Coordinates of C-alpha atoms in Angstrom, one line a residue:
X243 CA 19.6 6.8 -0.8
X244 CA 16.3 5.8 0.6
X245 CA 17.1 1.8 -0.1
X246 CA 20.6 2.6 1.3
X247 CA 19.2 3.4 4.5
X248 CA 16.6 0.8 4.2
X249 CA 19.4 -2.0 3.7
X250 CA 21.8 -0.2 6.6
X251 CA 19.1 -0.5 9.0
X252 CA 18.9 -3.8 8.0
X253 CA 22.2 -5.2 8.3
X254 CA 23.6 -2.9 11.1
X255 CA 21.7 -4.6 14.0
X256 CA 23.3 -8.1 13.0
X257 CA 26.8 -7.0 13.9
X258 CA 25.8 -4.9 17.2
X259 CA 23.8 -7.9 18.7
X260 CA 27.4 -10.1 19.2
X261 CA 29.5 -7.3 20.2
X262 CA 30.5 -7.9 23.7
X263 CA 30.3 -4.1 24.8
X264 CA 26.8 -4.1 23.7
X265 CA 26.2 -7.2 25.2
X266 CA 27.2 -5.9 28.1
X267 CA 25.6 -2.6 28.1
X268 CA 22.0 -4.1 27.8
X269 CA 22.7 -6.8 30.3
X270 CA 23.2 -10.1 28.0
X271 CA 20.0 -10.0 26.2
X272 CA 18.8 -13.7 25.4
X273 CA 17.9 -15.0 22.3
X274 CA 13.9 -14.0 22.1
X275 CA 14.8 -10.0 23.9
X276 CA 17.4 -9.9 20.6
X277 CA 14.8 -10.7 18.3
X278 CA 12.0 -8.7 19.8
X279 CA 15.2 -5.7 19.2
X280 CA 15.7 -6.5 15.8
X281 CA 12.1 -6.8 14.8
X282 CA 10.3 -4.0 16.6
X283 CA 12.2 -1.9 13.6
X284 CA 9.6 -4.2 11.4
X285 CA 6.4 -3.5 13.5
X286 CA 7.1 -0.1 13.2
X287 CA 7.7 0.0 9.2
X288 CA 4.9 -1.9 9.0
X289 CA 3.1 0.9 10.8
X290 CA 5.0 3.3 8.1
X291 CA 3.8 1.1 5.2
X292 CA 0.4 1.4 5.7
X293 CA 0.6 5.0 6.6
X294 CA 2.4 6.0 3.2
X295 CA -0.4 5.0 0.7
X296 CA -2.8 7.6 1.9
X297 CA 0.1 10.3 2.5
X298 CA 1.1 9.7 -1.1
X299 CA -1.6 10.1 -2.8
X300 CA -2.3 13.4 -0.7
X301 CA 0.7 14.9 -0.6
X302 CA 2.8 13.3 -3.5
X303 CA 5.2 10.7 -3.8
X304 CA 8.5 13.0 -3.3
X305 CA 7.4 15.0 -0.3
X306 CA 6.2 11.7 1.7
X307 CA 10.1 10.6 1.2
X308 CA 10.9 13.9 3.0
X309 CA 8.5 13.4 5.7
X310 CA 10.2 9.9 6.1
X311 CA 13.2 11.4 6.4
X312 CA 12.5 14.1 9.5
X313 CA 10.8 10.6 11.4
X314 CA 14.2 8.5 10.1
X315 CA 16.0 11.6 12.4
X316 CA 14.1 10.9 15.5
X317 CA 14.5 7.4 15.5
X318 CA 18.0 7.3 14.8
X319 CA 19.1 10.0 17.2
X320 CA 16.8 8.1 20.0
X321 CA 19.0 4.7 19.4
X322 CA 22.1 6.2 18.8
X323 CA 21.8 7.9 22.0
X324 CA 19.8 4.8 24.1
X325 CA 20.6 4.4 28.1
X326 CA 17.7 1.9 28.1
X327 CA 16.4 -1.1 26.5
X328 CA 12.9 1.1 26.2
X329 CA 15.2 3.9 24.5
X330 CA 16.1 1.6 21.8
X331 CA 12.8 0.1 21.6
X332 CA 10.9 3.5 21.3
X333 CA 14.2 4.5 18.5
X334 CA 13.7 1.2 16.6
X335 CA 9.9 1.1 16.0
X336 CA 10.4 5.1 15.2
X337 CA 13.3 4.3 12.4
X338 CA 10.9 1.4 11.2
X339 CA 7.8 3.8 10.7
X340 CA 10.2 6.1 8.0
X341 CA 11.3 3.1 6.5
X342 CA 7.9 1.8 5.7
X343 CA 7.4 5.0 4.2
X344 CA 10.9 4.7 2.1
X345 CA 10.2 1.2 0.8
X346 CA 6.6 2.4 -0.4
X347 CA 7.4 5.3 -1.5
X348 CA 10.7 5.2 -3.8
X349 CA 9.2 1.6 -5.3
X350 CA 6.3 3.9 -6.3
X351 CA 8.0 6.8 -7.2
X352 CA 10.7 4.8 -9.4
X353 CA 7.9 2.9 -11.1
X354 CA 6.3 6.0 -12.3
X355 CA 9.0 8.3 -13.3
X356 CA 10.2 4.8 -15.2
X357 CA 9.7 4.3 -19.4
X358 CA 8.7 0.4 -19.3
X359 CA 11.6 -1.2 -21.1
X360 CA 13.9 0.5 -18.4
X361 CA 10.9 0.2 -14.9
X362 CA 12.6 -3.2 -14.0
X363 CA 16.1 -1.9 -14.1
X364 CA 15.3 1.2 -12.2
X365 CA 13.7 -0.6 -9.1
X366 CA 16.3 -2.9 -9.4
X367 CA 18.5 -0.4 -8.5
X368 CA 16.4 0.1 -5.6
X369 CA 17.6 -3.4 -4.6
X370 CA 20.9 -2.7 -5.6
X371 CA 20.9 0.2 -3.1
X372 CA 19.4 -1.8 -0.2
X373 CA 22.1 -4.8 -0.6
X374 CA 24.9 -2.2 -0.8
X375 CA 23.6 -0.4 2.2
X376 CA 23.3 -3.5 4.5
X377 CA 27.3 -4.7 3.2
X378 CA 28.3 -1.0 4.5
X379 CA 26.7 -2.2 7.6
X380 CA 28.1 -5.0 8.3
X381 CA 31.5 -3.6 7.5
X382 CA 31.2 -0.7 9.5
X383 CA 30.3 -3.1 12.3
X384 CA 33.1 -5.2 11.7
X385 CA 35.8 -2.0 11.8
X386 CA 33.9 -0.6 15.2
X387 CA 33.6 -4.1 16.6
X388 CA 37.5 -3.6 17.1
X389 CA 36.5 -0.4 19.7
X390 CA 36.4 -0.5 23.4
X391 CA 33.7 1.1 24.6
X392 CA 30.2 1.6 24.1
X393 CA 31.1 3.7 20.7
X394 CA 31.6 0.4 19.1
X395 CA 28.2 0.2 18.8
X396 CA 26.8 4.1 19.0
X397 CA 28.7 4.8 16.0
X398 CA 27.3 2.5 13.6
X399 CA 24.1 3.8 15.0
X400 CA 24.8 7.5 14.5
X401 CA 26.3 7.5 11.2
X402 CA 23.3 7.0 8.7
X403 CA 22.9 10.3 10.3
X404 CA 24.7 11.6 7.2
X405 CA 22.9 9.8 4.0
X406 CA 19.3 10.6 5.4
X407 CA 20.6 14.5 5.5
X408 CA 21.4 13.9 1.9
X409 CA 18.6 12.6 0.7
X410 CA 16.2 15.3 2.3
X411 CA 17.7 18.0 0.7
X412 CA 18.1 16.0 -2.7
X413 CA 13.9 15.4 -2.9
X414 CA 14.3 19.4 -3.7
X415 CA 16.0 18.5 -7.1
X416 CA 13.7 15.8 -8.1
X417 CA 10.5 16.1 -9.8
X418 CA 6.6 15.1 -8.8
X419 CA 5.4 12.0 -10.3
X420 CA 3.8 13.4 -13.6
X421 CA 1.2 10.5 -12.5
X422 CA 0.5 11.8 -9.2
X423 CA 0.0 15.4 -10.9
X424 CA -2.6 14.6 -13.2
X425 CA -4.8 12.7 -10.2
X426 CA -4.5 15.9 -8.5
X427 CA -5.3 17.9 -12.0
X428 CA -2.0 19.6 -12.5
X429 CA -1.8 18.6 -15.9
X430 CA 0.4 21.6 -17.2
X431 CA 3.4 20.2 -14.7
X432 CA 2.7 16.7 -15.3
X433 CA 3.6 17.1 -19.4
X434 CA 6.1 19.6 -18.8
X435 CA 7.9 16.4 -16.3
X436 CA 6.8 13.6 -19.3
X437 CA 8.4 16.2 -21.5
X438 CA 11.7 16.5 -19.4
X439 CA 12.1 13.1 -18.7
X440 CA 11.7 11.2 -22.2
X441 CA 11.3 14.0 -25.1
X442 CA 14.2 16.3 -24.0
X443 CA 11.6 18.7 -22.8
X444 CA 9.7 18.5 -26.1
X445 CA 6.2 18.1 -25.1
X446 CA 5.2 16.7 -29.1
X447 CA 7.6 14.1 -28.6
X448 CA 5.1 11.2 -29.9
X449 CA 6.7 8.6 -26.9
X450 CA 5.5 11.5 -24.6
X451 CA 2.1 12.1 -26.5
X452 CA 1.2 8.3 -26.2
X453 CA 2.4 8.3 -22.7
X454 CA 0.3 11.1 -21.8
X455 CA -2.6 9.9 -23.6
X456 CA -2.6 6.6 -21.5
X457 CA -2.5 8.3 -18.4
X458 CA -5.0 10.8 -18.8
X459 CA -7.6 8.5 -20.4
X460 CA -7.4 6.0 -16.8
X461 CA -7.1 9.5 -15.2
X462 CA -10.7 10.5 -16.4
X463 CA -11.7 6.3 -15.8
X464 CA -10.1 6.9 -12.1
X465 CA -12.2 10.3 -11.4
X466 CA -15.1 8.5 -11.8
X467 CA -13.8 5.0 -9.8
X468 CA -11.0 6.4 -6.8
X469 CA -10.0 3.7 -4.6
X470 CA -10.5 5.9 -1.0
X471 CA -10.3 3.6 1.6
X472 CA -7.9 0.1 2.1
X473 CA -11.0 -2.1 1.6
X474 CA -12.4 -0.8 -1.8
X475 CA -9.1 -2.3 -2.8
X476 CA -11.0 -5.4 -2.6
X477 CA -14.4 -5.0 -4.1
X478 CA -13.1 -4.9 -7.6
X479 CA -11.9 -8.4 -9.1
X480 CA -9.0 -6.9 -11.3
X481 CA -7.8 -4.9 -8.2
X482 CA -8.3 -7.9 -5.8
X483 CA -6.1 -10.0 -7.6
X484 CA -3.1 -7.3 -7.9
X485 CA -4.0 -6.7 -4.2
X486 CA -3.5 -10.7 -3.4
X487 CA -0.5 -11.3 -6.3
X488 CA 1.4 -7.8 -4.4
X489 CA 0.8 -8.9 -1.0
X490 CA 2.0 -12.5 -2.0
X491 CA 5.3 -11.9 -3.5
X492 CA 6.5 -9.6 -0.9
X493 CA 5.0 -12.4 1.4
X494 CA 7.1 -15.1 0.1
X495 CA 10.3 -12.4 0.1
X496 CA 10.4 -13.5 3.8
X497 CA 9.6 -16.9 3.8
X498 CA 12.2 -18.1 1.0
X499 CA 14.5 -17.3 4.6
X500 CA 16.7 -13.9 3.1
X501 CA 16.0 -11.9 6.7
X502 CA 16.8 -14.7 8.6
X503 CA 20.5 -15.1 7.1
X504 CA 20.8 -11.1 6.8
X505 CA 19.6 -10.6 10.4
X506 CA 21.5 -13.7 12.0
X507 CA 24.2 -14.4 9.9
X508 CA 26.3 -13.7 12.2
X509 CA 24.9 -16.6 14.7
X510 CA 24.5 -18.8 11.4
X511 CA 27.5 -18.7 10.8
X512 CA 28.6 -19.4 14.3
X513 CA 26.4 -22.6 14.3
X514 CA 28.0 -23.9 11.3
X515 CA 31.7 -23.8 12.8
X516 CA 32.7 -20.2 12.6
X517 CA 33.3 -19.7 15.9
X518 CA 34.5 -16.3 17.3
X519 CA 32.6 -12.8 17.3
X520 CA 35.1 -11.2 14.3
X521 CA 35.4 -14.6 12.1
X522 CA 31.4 -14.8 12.0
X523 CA 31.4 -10.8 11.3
X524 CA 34.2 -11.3 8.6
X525 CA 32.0 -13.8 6.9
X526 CA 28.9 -11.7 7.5
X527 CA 30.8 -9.0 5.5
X528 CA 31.6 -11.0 3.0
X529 CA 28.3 -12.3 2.4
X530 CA 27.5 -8.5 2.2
X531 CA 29.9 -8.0 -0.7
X532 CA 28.2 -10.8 -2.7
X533 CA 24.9 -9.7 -2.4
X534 CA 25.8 -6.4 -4.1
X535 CA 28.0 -7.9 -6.7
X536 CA 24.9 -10.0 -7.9
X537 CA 22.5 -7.6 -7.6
X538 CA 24.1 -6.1 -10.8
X539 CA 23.0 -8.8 -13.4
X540 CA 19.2 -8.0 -12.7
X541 CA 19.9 -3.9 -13.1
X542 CA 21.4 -5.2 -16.5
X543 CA 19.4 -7.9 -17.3
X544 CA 16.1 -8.0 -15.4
X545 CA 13.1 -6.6 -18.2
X546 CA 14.9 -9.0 -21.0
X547 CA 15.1 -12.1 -18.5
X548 CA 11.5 -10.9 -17.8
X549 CA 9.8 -11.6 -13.9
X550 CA 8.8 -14.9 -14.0
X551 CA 11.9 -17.1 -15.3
X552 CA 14.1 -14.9 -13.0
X553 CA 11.9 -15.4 -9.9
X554 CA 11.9 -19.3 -10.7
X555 CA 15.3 -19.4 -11.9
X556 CA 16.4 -17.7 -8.1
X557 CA 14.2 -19.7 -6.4
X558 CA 15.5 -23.0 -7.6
X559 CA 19.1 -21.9 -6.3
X560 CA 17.6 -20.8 -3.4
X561 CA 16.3 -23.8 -2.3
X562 CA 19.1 -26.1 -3.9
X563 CA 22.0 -24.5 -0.9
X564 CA 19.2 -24.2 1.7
X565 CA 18.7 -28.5 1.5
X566 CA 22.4 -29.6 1.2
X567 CA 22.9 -26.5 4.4
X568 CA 20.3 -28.8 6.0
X569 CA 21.9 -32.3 5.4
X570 CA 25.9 -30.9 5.8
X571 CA 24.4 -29.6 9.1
X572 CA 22.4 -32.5 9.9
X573 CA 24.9 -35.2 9.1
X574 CA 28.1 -33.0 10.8
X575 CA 26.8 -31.2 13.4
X576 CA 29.0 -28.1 15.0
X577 CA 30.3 -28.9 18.5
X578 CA 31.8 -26.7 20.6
X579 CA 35.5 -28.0 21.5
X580 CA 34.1 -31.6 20.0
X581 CA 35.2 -33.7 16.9
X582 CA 34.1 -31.3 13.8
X583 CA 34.2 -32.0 10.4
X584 CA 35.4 -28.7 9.4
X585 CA 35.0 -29.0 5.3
X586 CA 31.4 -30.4 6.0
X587 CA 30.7 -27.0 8.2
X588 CA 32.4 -24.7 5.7
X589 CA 30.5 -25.8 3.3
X590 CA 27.3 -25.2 4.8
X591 CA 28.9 -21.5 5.2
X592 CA 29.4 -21.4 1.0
X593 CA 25.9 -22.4 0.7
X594 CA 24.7 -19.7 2.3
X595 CA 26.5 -17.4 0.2
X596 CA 24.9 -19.2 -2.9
X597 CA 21.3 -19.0 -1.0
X598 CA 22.6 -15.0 -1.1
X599 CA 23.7 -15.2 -4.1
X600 CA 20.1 -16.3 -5.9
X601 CA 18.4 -14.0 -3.9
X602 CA 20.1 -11.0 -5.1
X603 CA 19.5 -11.1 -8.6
X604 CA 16.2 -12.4 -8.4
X605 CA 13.6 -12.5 -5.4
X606 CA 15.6 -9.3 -4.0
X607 CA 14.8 -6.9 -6.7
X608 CA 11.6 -8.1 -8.3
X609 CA 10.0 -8.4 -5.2
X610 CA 10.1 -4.9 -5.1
X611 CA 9.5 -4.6 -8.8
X612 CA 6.1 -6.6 -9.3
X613 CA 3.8 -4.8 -6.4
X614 CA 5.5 -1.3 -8.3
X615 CA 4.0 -2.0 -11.1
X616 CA 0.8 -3.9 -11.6
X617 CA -1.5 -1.3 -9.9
X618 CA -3.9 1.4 -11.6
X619 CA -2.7 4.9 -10.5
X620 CA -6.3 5.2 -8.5
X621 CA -4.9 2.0 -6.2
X622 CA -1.1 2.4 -6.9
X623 CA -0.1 3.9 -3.4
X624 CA -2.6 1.7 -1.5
X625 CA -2.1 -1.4 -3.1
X626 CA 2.2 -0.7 -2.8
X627 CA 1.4 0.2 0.7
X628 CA -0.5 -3.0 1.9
X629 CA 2.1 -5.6 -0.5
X630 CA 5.4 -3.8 1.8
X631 CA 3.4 -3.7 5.1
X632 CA 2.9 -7.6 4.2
X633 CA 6.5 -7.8 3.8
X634 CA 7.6 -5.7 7.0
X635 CA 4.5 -8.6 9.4
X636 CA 6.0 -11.2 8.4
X637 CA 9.6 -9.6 8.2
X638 CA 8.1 -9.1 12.1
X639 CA 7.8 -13.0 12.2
X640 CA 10.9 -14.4 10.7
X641 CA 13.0 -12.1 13.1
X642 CA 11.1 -13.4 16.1
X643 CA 11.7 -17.0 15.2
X644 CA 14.9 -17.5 13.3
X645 CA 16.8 -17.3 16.2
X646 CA 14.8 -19.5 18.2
X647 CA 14.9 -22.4 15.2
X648 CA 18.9 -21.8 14.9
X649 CA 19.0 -22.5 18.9
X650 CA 17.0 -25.3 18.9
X651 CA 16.3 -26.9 16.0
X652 CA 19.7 -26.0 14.0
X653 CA 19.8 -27.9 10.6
X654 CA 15.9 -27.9 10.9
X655 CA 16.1 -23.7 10.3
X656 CA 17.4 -24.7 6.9
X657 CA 15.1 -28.2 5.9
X658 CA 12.4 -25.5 6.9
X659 CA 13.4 -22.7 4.5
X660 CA 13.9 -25.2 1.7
X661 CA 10.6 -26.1 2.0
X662 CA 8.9 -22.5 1.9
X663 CA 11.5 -22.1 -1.4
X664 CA 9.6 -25.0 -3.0
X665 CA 6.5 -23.5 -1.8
X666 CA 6.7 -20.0 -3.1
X667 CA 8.5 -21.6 -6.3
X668 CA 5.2 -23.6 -7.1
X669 CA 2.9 -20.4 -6.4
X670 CA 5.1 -18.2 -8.8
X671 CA 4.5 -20.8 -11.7
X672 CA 0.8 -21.3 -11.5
X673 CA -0.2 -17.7 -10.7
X674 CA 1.9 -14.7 -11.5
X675 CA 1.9 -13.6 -15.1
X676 CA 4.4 -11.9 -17.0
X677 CA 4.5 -8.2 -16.5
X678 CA 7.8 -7.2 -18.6
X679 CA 8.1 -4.4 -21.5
X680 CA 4.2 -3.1 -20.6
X681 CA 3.6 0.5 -19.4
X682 CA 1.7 1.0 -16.2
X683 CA -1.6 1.8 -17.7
X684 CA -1.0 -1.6 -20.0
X685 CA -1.6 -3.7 -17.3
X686 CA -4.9 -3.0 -17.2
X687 CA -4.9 -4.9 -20.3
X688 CA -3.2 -8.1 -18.3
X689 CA -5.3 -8.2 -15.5
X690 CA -8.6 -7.7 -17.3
X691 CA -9.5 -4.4 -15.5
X692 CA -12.4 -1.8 -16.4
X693 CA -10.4 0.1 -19.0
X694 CA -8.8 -2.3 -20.6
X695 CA -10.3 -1.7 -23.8
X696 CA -9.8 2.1 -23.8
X697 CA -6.2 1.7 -23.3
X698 CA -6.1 -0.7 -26.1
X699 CA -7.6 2.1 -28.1
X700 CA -4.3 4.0 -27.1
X701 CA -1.9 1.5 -27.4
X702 CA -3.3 0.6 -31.0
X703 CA -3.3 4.5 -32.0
X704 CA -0.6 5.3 -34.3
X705 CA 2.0 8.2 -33.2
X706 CA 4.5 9.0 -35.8
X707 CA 7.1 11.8 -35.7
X708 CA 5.2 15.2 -36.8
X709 CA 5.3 17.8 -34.6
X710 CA 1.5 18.5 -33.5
X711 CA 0.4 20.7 -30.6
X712 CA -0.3 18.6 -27.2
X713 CA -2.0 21.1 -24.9
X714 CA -3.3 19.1 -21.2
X715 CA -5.8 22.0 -20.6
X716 CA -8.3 18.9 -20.6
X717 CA -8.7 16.3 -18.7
X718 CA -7.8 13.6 -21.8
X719 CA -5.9 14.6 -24.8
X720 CA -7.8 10.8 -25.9
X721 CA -10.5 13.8 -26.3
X722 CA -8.8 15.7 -28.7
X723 CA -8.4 14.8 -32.5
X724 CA -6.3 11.6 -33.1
X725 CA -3.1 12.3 -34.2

């Protein structure tokens, strides 16, 4: 529900910004005042990001998505209800602040409630709920755009009203991360949840004995080496490069150019021939639809394809549409009551739904999975929370000047994003390692960190299926007798 609301937020603002009571209303906004309204949702989850490491790790992974949740309230009531520009600025930056808290939050959460051979499927599904939440948008906002009245655009506002009330009183059903409970010495909980969630509440389940063992041995590490503040993040080289390889993915997530054809694709479309305020939301919707429909081959698929080759393989797509986009656009320009070539212009439109397309079962979901899943529990909240605040700045960016490019520079907006693809593309083969089918305390092994060798110990320890006592009235079970 969290990445529902996420992706509504997203896509709901795309439709609103061409609909001609809204228009209206706020007095014909131009084309920077409409980005400054769509992307002052991104200051603000920026502001939420950054916010949400420390308030995880204090109060817990589950009850920081509730506390999202009341702030989600405030700022949705305030826009739903705007008479001002300033109303929906203030609701906008408010909304963002609980959705940088979602994003770094449920990432977190999913990632640690996760068995490894399932964690990329699971935050996939994350993805899967954000795509699925911005196609609702967009067709809600094509059904309201048909209202006369300023409800055509307060409704689509109000109504995620309803899923947010859901998803507060849901956290009540869901357990604390049993990784979170051991770093605040609740160790009794914390194997009772392992138990629960992978031995079918048997607590000598060996799966649930090694994975307790690995956490509490970088547990005890971590009680002598907690990350407290942003910049100790940074004084430790394993933690500095997960730091730089988090904050670079989610990075690159905006400049491959997905925000810019979820945000505008309305106007996109409008530039390549679509002309009309319910033919570009039609095809808007559509686009929607697609992105959800191939969001489902990385939930199946994603920790056998493995991160890299998907990432590469998405990129390559990615970049392919955004060039021939370019050159359709470039050669056959759209003008308004002029000579078109209408098959050139549509074509540009498919492409876009292919640019979609890649994204959605590749850069969309494991750019949420990687930052998840590479951290030590002593940095996890810190290090997830500066990688989405990265995301949400330059988010920021790409909604200030996308629709400046598409005004002025029109076929350049896609010869520009083709060359960030073959950018990021280049990055991802040189410098991000493989991170599938390894548990969370195992990539300390990958990146070389300060306990690498202890969990090796664990890893190489040999758990077979007798039923022996595991009692967590220490701080390591590692302490106890091997099994």
């Amino acid at each position: 529900i969290g990445g529902f609301l996420f992706g509504y937020d997203q896509g709901v603002m795309s439709g609103i910004l061409v609909m001609e009571h809204w228009i209206h209303y706020f007095n014909d906004p131009d084309e920077v005042e409409r980005g400054f309204i769509t992307s002052i949702l991104l200051l603000g989850a920026f502001a939420g990001a950054l916010i949400a490491g420390p308030m995880s790790e204090r109060i817990g992974r589950k009850i920081s998505i509730m506390v999202g949740t009341v702030i989600f309230w405030l700022g949705t009531s305030l826009q739903a209800g705007a008479n001002s520009v300033d109303m929906l600025y203030a609701g906008r930056f408010i909304q963002g602040m609980a959705v940088g808290i979602y994003s770094t939050n449920v990432t977190v959460y999913q990632s640690e409630l996760s068995p490894p051979h399932l964690r990329g499927r699971a935050i996939s599904l994350q993805q899967f709920s954000i795509v699925f939440g911005i196609m609702v948008a967009f067709w809600i906002g094509y059904g309201c755009a048909y209202i006369q009245g300023d409800a055509s655009w307060r409704i689509p506002l109000a109504i995620q009203l309803a899923p947010s009330v859901l998803l507060f009183f849901g956290c009540f059903f869901l357990p604390y991360s049993p990784r979170w409970l051991c770093s605040r010495g609740r160790y009794d909980e914390a194997l009772t949840t392992l138990a629960k969630l992978y031995g079918g509440g048997d607590s000598n389940d060996p799966y649930v004995r090694q994975e307790y063992d690995e956490i509490m041995e970088q547990i005890r590490f971590e009680d002598e080496k907690a990350v407290k503040t942003y910049a100790e993040l940074f004084r430790n080289k394993s933690i500095r490069k997960r730091v730089i390889l988090g904050m670079g993915i989610q990075t690159m997530q905006q400049w491959i150019g997905i925000n810019a054809v979820l945000y505008y694709a309305p106007f996109i479309f409008q530039s390549a021939g679509m002309t009309g305020t319910l033919p570009s939301l039609l095809a808007t919707g559509v686009n929607g639809v697609l992105c959800v429909i191939c969001t489902i081959p990385a939930i199946l698929f994603v920790d056998k394809w493995g991160r890299r080759k998907t990432l590469l393989a998405g990129g390559s797509g990615m970049g392919l549409s955004m060039l021939i986009a370019g050159c359709l656009l470039k050669v056959y320009p759209f003008v308004e009551d002029g000579d078109n070539n209408t098959q050139a212009q549509y074509g540009a439109v498919a492409m876009m739904f292919i640019f979609s397309a890649s994204f959605s079962f590749s850069w969309g979901p494991i750019g949420w999975i990687y930052p998840a899943e590479i951290f030590p529990t002593r940095a996890r909240a810190k290090g997830a929370s500066l990688a989405t605040a990265s995301n949400y700045l330059f988010n920021f960016v790409i909604g200030q000047i996308t629709p400046i490019m598409i005004t002025n520079i029109a076929y350049g907006t896609y010869m520009f994003f083709f060359a960030t693809n073959v950018i990021c593309l280049l990055i991802i083969y040189f410098f991000y390692p493989e991170t599938k089918n390894r548990s969370l305390e195992e990539m300390e092994i990958l990146f070389g960190g300060e306990e690498a060798e202890a969990i090796e110990a664990v890893v190489a320890r040999k758990y077979d299926n007798e039923k022996q006592e595991v009692t967590p009235d220490s701080h390591s079970s590692i302490e106890k007798t091997a099994f």
